[in-house]
XYZ file of C-alpha atoms in Angstrom:
459
model
C -1.192 7.360 -14.903
C -3.235 9.474 -17.774
C -1.789 12.810 -19.225
C -4.927 14.754 -16.487
C -3.156 12.808 -13.557
C -0.037 13.932 -14.232
C -1.047 17.206 -14.970
C -2.570 17.411 -11.090
C 0.490 15.796 -9.625
C 2.659 18.386 -11.122
C 0.186 20.932 -9.572
C 0.476 19.259 -6.137
C 4.485 19.419 -6.005
C 4.430 22.708 -7.558
C 1.674 24.185 -4.412
C 3.980 22.022 -1.671
C 7.072 23.818 -3.161
C 5.517 27.056 -2.694
C 3.919 26.154 0.722
C 7.429 25.134 1.507
C 8.903 28.436 0.696
C 6.332 30.629 2.259
C 6.672 28.465 5.171
C 10.195 28.856 5.365
C 10.655 33.032 5.096
C 8.122 33.174 7.411
C 10.146 30.572 10.323
C 13.251 32.422 9.319
C 13.657 35.841 8.379
C 16.127 37.229 5.775
C 18.020 40.159 7.463
C 19.478 43.535 5.800
C 21.023 47.032 7.134
C 18.284 47.532 9.562
C 18.932 44.407 11.845
C 22.119 46.336 13.623
C 19.408 48.874 15.153
C 16.566 46.382 15.589
C 18.176 43.328 16.899
C 18.712 44.675 20.780
C 14.566 44.250 21.402
C 15.143 40.436 20.912
C 17.446 37.119 21.206
C 18.521 36.140 17.662
C 20.126 32.869 16.488
C 21.756 34.048 13.208
C 23.155 32.463 10.153
C 25.551 34.023 8.749
C 25.949 32.819 5.086
C 27.768 33.245 1.599
C 25.516 32.192 -1.413
C 28.388 30.576 -3.252
C 29.795 28.699 -0.019
C 28.566 24.603 -0.052
C 28.600 24.016 3.387
C 26.290 26.661 3.958
C 23.759 25.641 0.565
C 23.880 22.103 2.960
C 23.128 23.636 6.360
C 20.281 25.716 4.531
C 17.608 23.017 5.227
C 19.098 22.471 8.537
C 18.277 25.802 9.370
C 14.811 25.940 8.256
C 13.948 23.351 10.515
C 15.503 24.643 13.087
C 13.367 27.886 12.875
C 9.950 25.796 12.171
C 10.447 23.886 15.534
C 11.534 27.415 17.400
C 8.502 28.369 16.205
C 6.661 25.325 17.418
C 7.902 25.130 20.653
C 7.016 29.117 21.063
C 10.638 29.966 21.542
C 11.754 33.653 22.212
C 14.730 33.094 20.301
C 14.116 34.345 16.518
C 15.805 32.847 13.572
C 17.296 34.734 11.085
C 20.153 34.297 8.283
C 21.887 37.061 6.711
C 24.158 37.332 3.713
C 27.403 38.343 4.571
C 28.923 38.739 1.677
C 26.165 41.703 0.735
C 26.416 43.105 4.705
C 29.940 42.888 4.920
C 30.103 45.827 7.919
C 27.703 44.159 9.886
C 29.137 40.481 9.619
C 32.828 42.636 10.406
C 30.856 44.109 13.356
C 29.696 40.529 14.806
C 33.558 38.894 13.705
C 32.423 36.743 11.116
C 35.332 35.065 9.556
C 34.156 32.091 7.972
C 31.125 30.719 6.149
C 28.385 29.625 7.829
C 28.512 31.226 10.844
C 26.258 30.823 13.777
C 25.662 33.103 16.419
C 22.983 33.632 19.144
C 23.008 37.662 19.884
C 21.730 38.501 22.876
C 21.725 42.192 24.565
C 25.063 43.111 23.432
C 26.867 40.193 23.823
C 27.757 37.362 20.518
C 27.658 33.438 21.413
C 29.532 31.530 18.629
C 28.037 28.517 17.626
C 30.948 25.444 16.850
C 29.060 22.111 17.501
C 27.718 19.552 15.039
C 25.308 21.551 12.867
C 22.486 18.964 12.941
C 18.858 20.395 13.941
C 18.929 18.930 17.713
C 22.141 20.309 18.804
C 21.496 23.834 17.433
C 18.399 24.352 18.961
C 19.963 22.981 22.321
C 22.420 25.491 22.166
C 19.682 28.513 21.495
C 17.428 27.204 24.485
C 21.062 26.662 26.742
C 22.467 30.233 26.041
C 19.335 32.130 25.561
C 17.923 31.275 29.195
C 19.174 31.988 32.887
C 23.109 31.697 32.650
C 22.853 30.047 36.398
C 19.991 28.115 36.942
C 18.749 27.174 40.501
C 17.755 23.846 41.679
C 14.921 24.440 44.688
C 15.141 20.593 45.850
C 16.576 16.863 44.994
C 13.734 15.965 42.744
C 15.027 18.918 40.741
C 18.373 17.995 41.137
C 17.977 14.344 40.098
C 15.540 14.942 37.080
C 18.452 17.444 35.810
C 20.977 15.147 36.252
C 19.193 12.367 34.602
C 19.053 14.737 31.328
C 22.567 15.944 31.289
C 25.634 13.550 31.095
C 28.076 16.467 32.774
C 26.538 18.826 34.949
C 28.242 21.891 37.007
C 26.945 23.124 39.954
C 27.851 25.308 42.920
C 26.792 25.040 46.343
C 26.342 27.345 48.913
C 26.031 31.471 49.453
C 27.375 34.607 48.141
C 31.368 34.438 47.603
C 34.167 35.120 45.622
C 34.061 31.645 44.571
C 30.687 31.978 43.309
C 31.577 35.382 41.294
C 34.312 33.574 39.850
C 31.556 30.564 38.771
C 29.133 33.588 37.386
C 31.685 34.407 35.436
C 33.194 31.406 34.093
C 29.253 30.591 33.102
C 29.363 33.698 31.124
C 32.337 32.287 28.917
C 31.317 28.565 28.944
C 27.452 28.665 28.388
C 28.448 27.680 24.787
C 29.567 24.397 25.827
C 27.590 23.201 29.065
C 25.158 24.204 31.664
C 25.934 25.683 35.171
C 23.567 25.325 37.760
C 23.324 26.249 41.826
C 21.983 24.908 44.635
C 21.858 24.991 48.551
C 23.555 22.216 51.031
C 19.872 21.193 51.508
C 19.633 20.087 47.920
C 22.899 17.981 47.747
C 22.223 13.872 48.099
C 23.863 12.329 50.880
C 25.952 10.191 49.191
C 28.068 13.719 48.074
C 30.809 14.623 50.507
C 32.099 18.147 50.916
C 34.710 19.119 52.899
C 34.082 22.361 52.935
C 31.613 25.249 51.889
C 31.435 26.573 49.265
C 32.027 24.320 46.859
C 32.097 23.619 42.669
C 31.258 20.148 41.694
C 30.798 18.473 38.701
C 28.603 15.365 37.749
C 29.481 12.603 35.318
C 30.234 8.874 34.131
C 28.158 8.011 37.107
C 30.005 9.922 39.977
C 31.206 13.346 41.054
C 34.250 15.332 41.438
C 34.887 18.509 43.592
C 37.075 21.662 42.611
C 39.965 21.928 44.706
C 41.777 25.102 43.819
C 45.275 24.127 45.049
C 45.147 20.617 42.754
C 43.383 21.698 39.933
C 44.358 25.773 39.386
C 42.024 27.981 37.571
C 38.401 27.096 37.634
C 37.963 27.972 33.923
C 40.141 25.780 32.919
C 38.909 22.655 35.634
C 35.477 23.495 33.765
C 36.816 23.496 30.458
C 38.924 20.143 30.932
C 35.885 18.393 33.338
C 32.671 19.355 30.463
C 33.797 16.375 28.940
C 33.176 12.700 29.310
C 36.156 10.652 30.239
C 35.152 8.349 27.098
C 33.637 10.382 24.048
C 32.252 9.086 20.430
C 34.595 11.752 18.836
C 33.943 13.778 15.721
C 35.806 16.660 14.055
C 33.997 19.136 16.231
C 34.531 16.851 19.373
C 38.059 16.360 18.389
C 38.478 20.434 17.502
C 36.804 21.601 21.045
C 39.584 19.276 22.876
C 42.576 20.892 21.334
C 41.910 23.516 23.772
C 41.490 21.436 26.688
C 45.228 20.577 26.811
C 45.009 16.738 27.573
C 46.432 14.048 25.924
C 43.746 12.349 23.994
C 43.953 8.473 23.184
C 41.863 7.503 20.452
C 40.439 4.297 18.841
C 40.539 5.175 14.893
C 38.397 2.136 13.606
C 35.707 1.842 10.624
C 32.290 2.023 12.070
C 30.628 0.071 9.506
C 33.402 -2.679 9.550
C 31.731 -5.520 11.952
C 34.752 -7.521 12.311
C 36.084 -8.419 15.631
C 39.421 -6.549 15.063
C 37.690 -3.341 14.925
C 34.855 -3.775 17.605
C 37.488 -4.955 20.361
C 39.282 -2.324 19.913
C 37.164 0.151 20.827
C 36.086 -2.282 23.842
C 39.473 -2.244 24.999
C 39.835 1.409 25.412
C 36.310 2.091 26.689
C 37.817 -0.692 29.703
C 41.086 1.544 30.245
C 38.588 4.595 30.114
C 36.434 3.057 33.190
C 38.665 0.962 35.007
C 41.655 3.419 35.197
C 39.579 6.339 35.878
C 40.472 7.798 39.056
C 44.048 6.639 38.089
C 43.683 9.543 34.782
C 41.401 11.665 36.106
C 43.778 14.438 37.425
C 46.377 13.700 34.496
C 44.428 14.973 32.119
C 43.946 12.155 30.043
C 40.838 11.943 27.664
C 39.952 8.493 25.952
C 37.412 7.760 23.183
C 37.184 6.396 19.408
C 36.520 7.843 15.971
C 34.738 6.373 13.124
C 37.419 7.026 10.091
C 40.814 8.204 9.763
C 39.581 11.206 7.359
C 40.034 14.036 9.841
C 42.808 12.483 12.131
C 44.903 12.214 9.000
C 44.148 16.038 8.047
C 45.324 16.570 11.899
C 48.139 14.925 11.713
C 48.909 15.383 8.133
C 49.553 11.400 8.248
C 48.098 8.453 6.954
C 46.854 6.203 9.477
C 45.805 2.506 8.716
C 42.715 1.242 10.282
C 41.981 0.233 12.598
C 44.605 1.453 15.261
C 45.152 3.769 18.378
C 46.643 7.158 18.514
C 47.755 9.507 21.176
C 47.557 13.143 20.447
C 49.166 15.850 22.729
C 46.777 18.571 22.184
C 48.996 21.014 24.176
C 51.924 21.025 21.434
C 50.093 19.201 18.737
C 52.287 16.130 19.164
C 50.822 12.479 18.669
C 52.639 9.227 19.064
C 51.722 5.381 17.590
C 51.921 2.327 19.749
C 55.052 0.571 18.653
C 53.112 -2.818 19.010
C 49.696 -4.125 18.414
C 46.884 -3.499 20.934
C 44.980 -6.235 21.781
C 43.969 -5.980 25.465
C 44.251 -3.255 28.263
C 47.425 -3.933 29.304
C 48.302 -3.267 25.874
C 46.662 0.360 26.086
C 48.690 0.782 29.772
C 52.290 -0.248 28.828
C 51.771 2.158 25.501
C 50.582 5.205 28.015
C 53.234 4.530 30.187
C 56.154 4.525 27.120
C 54.529 8.064 26.661
C 54.927 9.366 29.971
C 58.211 7.840 30.227
C 59.246 9.158 26.874
C 60.570 5.759 25.286
C 57.451 6.482 22.191
C 59.088 8.863 20.027
C 56.863 11.902 19.771
C 55.673 12.976 15.925
C 54.626 16.225 14.427
C 54.458 19.174 16.928
C 54.184 22.970 16.594
C 57.580 23.713 15.394
C 58.540 26.280 12.019
C 58.625 23.121 9.879
C 55.599 21.680 10.583
C 53.939 25.048 10.871
C 55.272 25.559 7.262
C 54.217 21.762 6.269
C 51.203 22.637 7.790
C 50.936 25.748 5.277
C 51.682 23.290 2.262
C 49.511 20.497 3.307
C 46.388 22.752 3.754
C 46.823 24.368 0.200
C 47.472 20.976 -1.527
C 44.486 19.569 0.147
C 42.565 22.881 -0.452
C 43.293 22.387 -4.306
C 42.582 19.047 -4.352
C 39.296 19.139 -2.404
C 37.891 22.186 -4.629
C 38.927 20.215 -8.417
C 37.220 16.660 -6.860
C 34.120 18.880 -5.878
C 34.011 20.980 -8.683
C 36.595 20.572 -11.932
C 34.924 23.527 -13.619
C 35.385 25.775 -10.821
C 38.801 24.718 -9.909
C 40.256 25.747 -13.508
C 38.781 28.818 -13.260
C 39.734 29.901 -9.824
C 43.421 28.248 -10.287
C 43.558 28.949 -14.296
C 42.467 32.817 -14.378
C 44.846 33.572 -11.777
C 47.743 31.689 -13.511
C 46.992 32.855 -17.048
C 47.065 36.384 -15.963
C 50.356 36.206 -14.270
C 51.576 34.277 -17.358
C 50.476 37.243 -19.919
C 52.234 39.467 -17.009
C 55.348 37.579 -17.282
C 55.193 37.644 -20.793
C 54.416 41.166 -20.945
C 57.501 41.949 -18.843
C 59.662 39.549 -20.611
C 59.186 41.023 -23.663
C 59.193 44.554 -22.237
C 62.943 43.817 -21.241
C 63.980 42.111 -24.748
C 62.354 45.589 -26.222
C 64.671 47.875 -24.270
C 67.592 45.664 -24.091
C 67.300 45.636 -28.347
C 66.363 49.585 -28.566
C 69.533 50.338 -26.228
C 71.871 47.925 -28.358
C 70.622 49.907 -32.007
C 71.221 52.901 -30.094
C 74.899 51.429 -29.285
C 75.323 50.325 -32.964
C 73.970 53.780 -34.515
C 76.370 55.680 -32.451
C 79.575 53.127 -32.982
C 78.416 53.743 -36.822
C 78.430 57.500 -36.151
C 81.545 57.535 -34.518
C 82.836 55.402 -37.299
C 81.612 57.453 -39.984
C 83.407 61.109 -38.412
C 86.526 59.131 -38.185
C 86.350 58.155 -41.787
C 85.393 61.871 -42.510
C 88.310 63.543 -40.820
C 90.597 60.810 -42.720
C 89.221 62.113 -45.839
C 89.687 65.448 -45.132
C 93.027 64.776 -43.928
C 93.598 63.206 -47.186
C 91.950 66.002 -49.448
C 94.109 68.418 -47.414
C 97.797 66.741 -48.137
C 96.178 66.774 -51.963
C 95.838 70.137 -52.085
C 99.342 70.859 -50.663
C 100.808 68.886 -53.357
C 99.103 70.767 -56.122
C 100.233 73.963 -54.597
C 103.566 72.902 -54.208
C 103.692 71.503 -57.971
C 101.722 74.819 -59.121
C 104.569 77.338 -57.524
C 107.444 74.773 -59.366
C 105.549 75.123 -62.703
C 104.906 79.421 -62.274
C 108.852 79.708 -61.147
C 110.004 78.413 -64.361
C 108.901 80.833 -66.775
C 109.878 83.431 -64.347
C 114.006 81.967 -64.357
C 114.066 81.729 -68.007
C 112.758 85.307 -68.370
C 115.340 86.470 -66.161
C 118.042 84.832 -68.552
C 117.013 86.574 -71.346
C 117.145 89.920 -69.928
C 120.741 89.038 -68.668
């Protein structure tokens, strides 16, 4: 390629870059302090970021794609971003405590997004939360269509009732996680059996379950537990959400890139248990799945697990259990679960004081290591500068104490020298007095002798 061709290519790249920046600015609005007063007339999907945050920089291209797709779909949701370090009062008002924080702002409500930071997941969240809280299903055809689109589907069946009021209240809190629908009894398929009306159902795993207040307890807790499929491909976000359910999570920790029989078989074994023993474990709050890699689990447990393995995590008290023997079949998994229930396997971890102190030390150590690995210069600056300042302060305090001690010592020595000098002076004065007295006596004797001689001559 000649010089002219290279020049034209560079101009083309520059034009594309400028066009991309203009496009990004058009679909994602940079927000300022005026946003606080102007936002109430629209629905906003906002990324609160910090310029120095590495996670925020990784999210930026994804966020631009979200804005572009929302504009293409002509969504009523506007996409924006705000520098939370520049507009701290607004960020604090919306409860921003970390970066990046994604929120959907609708009327006076702010909904937090806690899922994977991918374009499709964020867009699905925006559509779900920005729409109707309870979506009606007018026909069986619509019901079947929605059921095919959603892996987990909550449905209220019946008319106005106290149960529906609870259902709406739960939906207002958990809409950030799942959809909520309503229908009349005529819409429900014939294979669904309802012993009483009204009712709340969940459709998942090719079956359905009916909410029973006496057996399942609070409706919100039940929905929070049932919003997951029985078997999951677990990642960091899913594992974090599962901690709110209080379930016992049985996970196969494998290496997804390792195609050996040992890894694939362990995943299949957990899947078989989740499917074949679903009815047995459904009301006992068990969750099954597999996770690719052990990094997140190691961080959660503050332990180093060998891969592949199986671990059971009690999300209610942060304890975990490891099998006493190698898992090779569903029977081994069932024995492992029964040993946990019987208490024959020792629980590790927990949420006691020692574990909390261990967590603090572990988090500090991992944070320091991650900072130095990602940016050694930044790590030296962040940790070296404070240590240098503290060292200078300590040195100043030490030298100040030394100077004070030296001054006090010199004052004491001076006092002792002064006292010694005074004593010496007093002794010299006494000696002079004694000498003067002696001289006086000598003079008196000398003066007395001529007087005695004169008196004798006169006689």
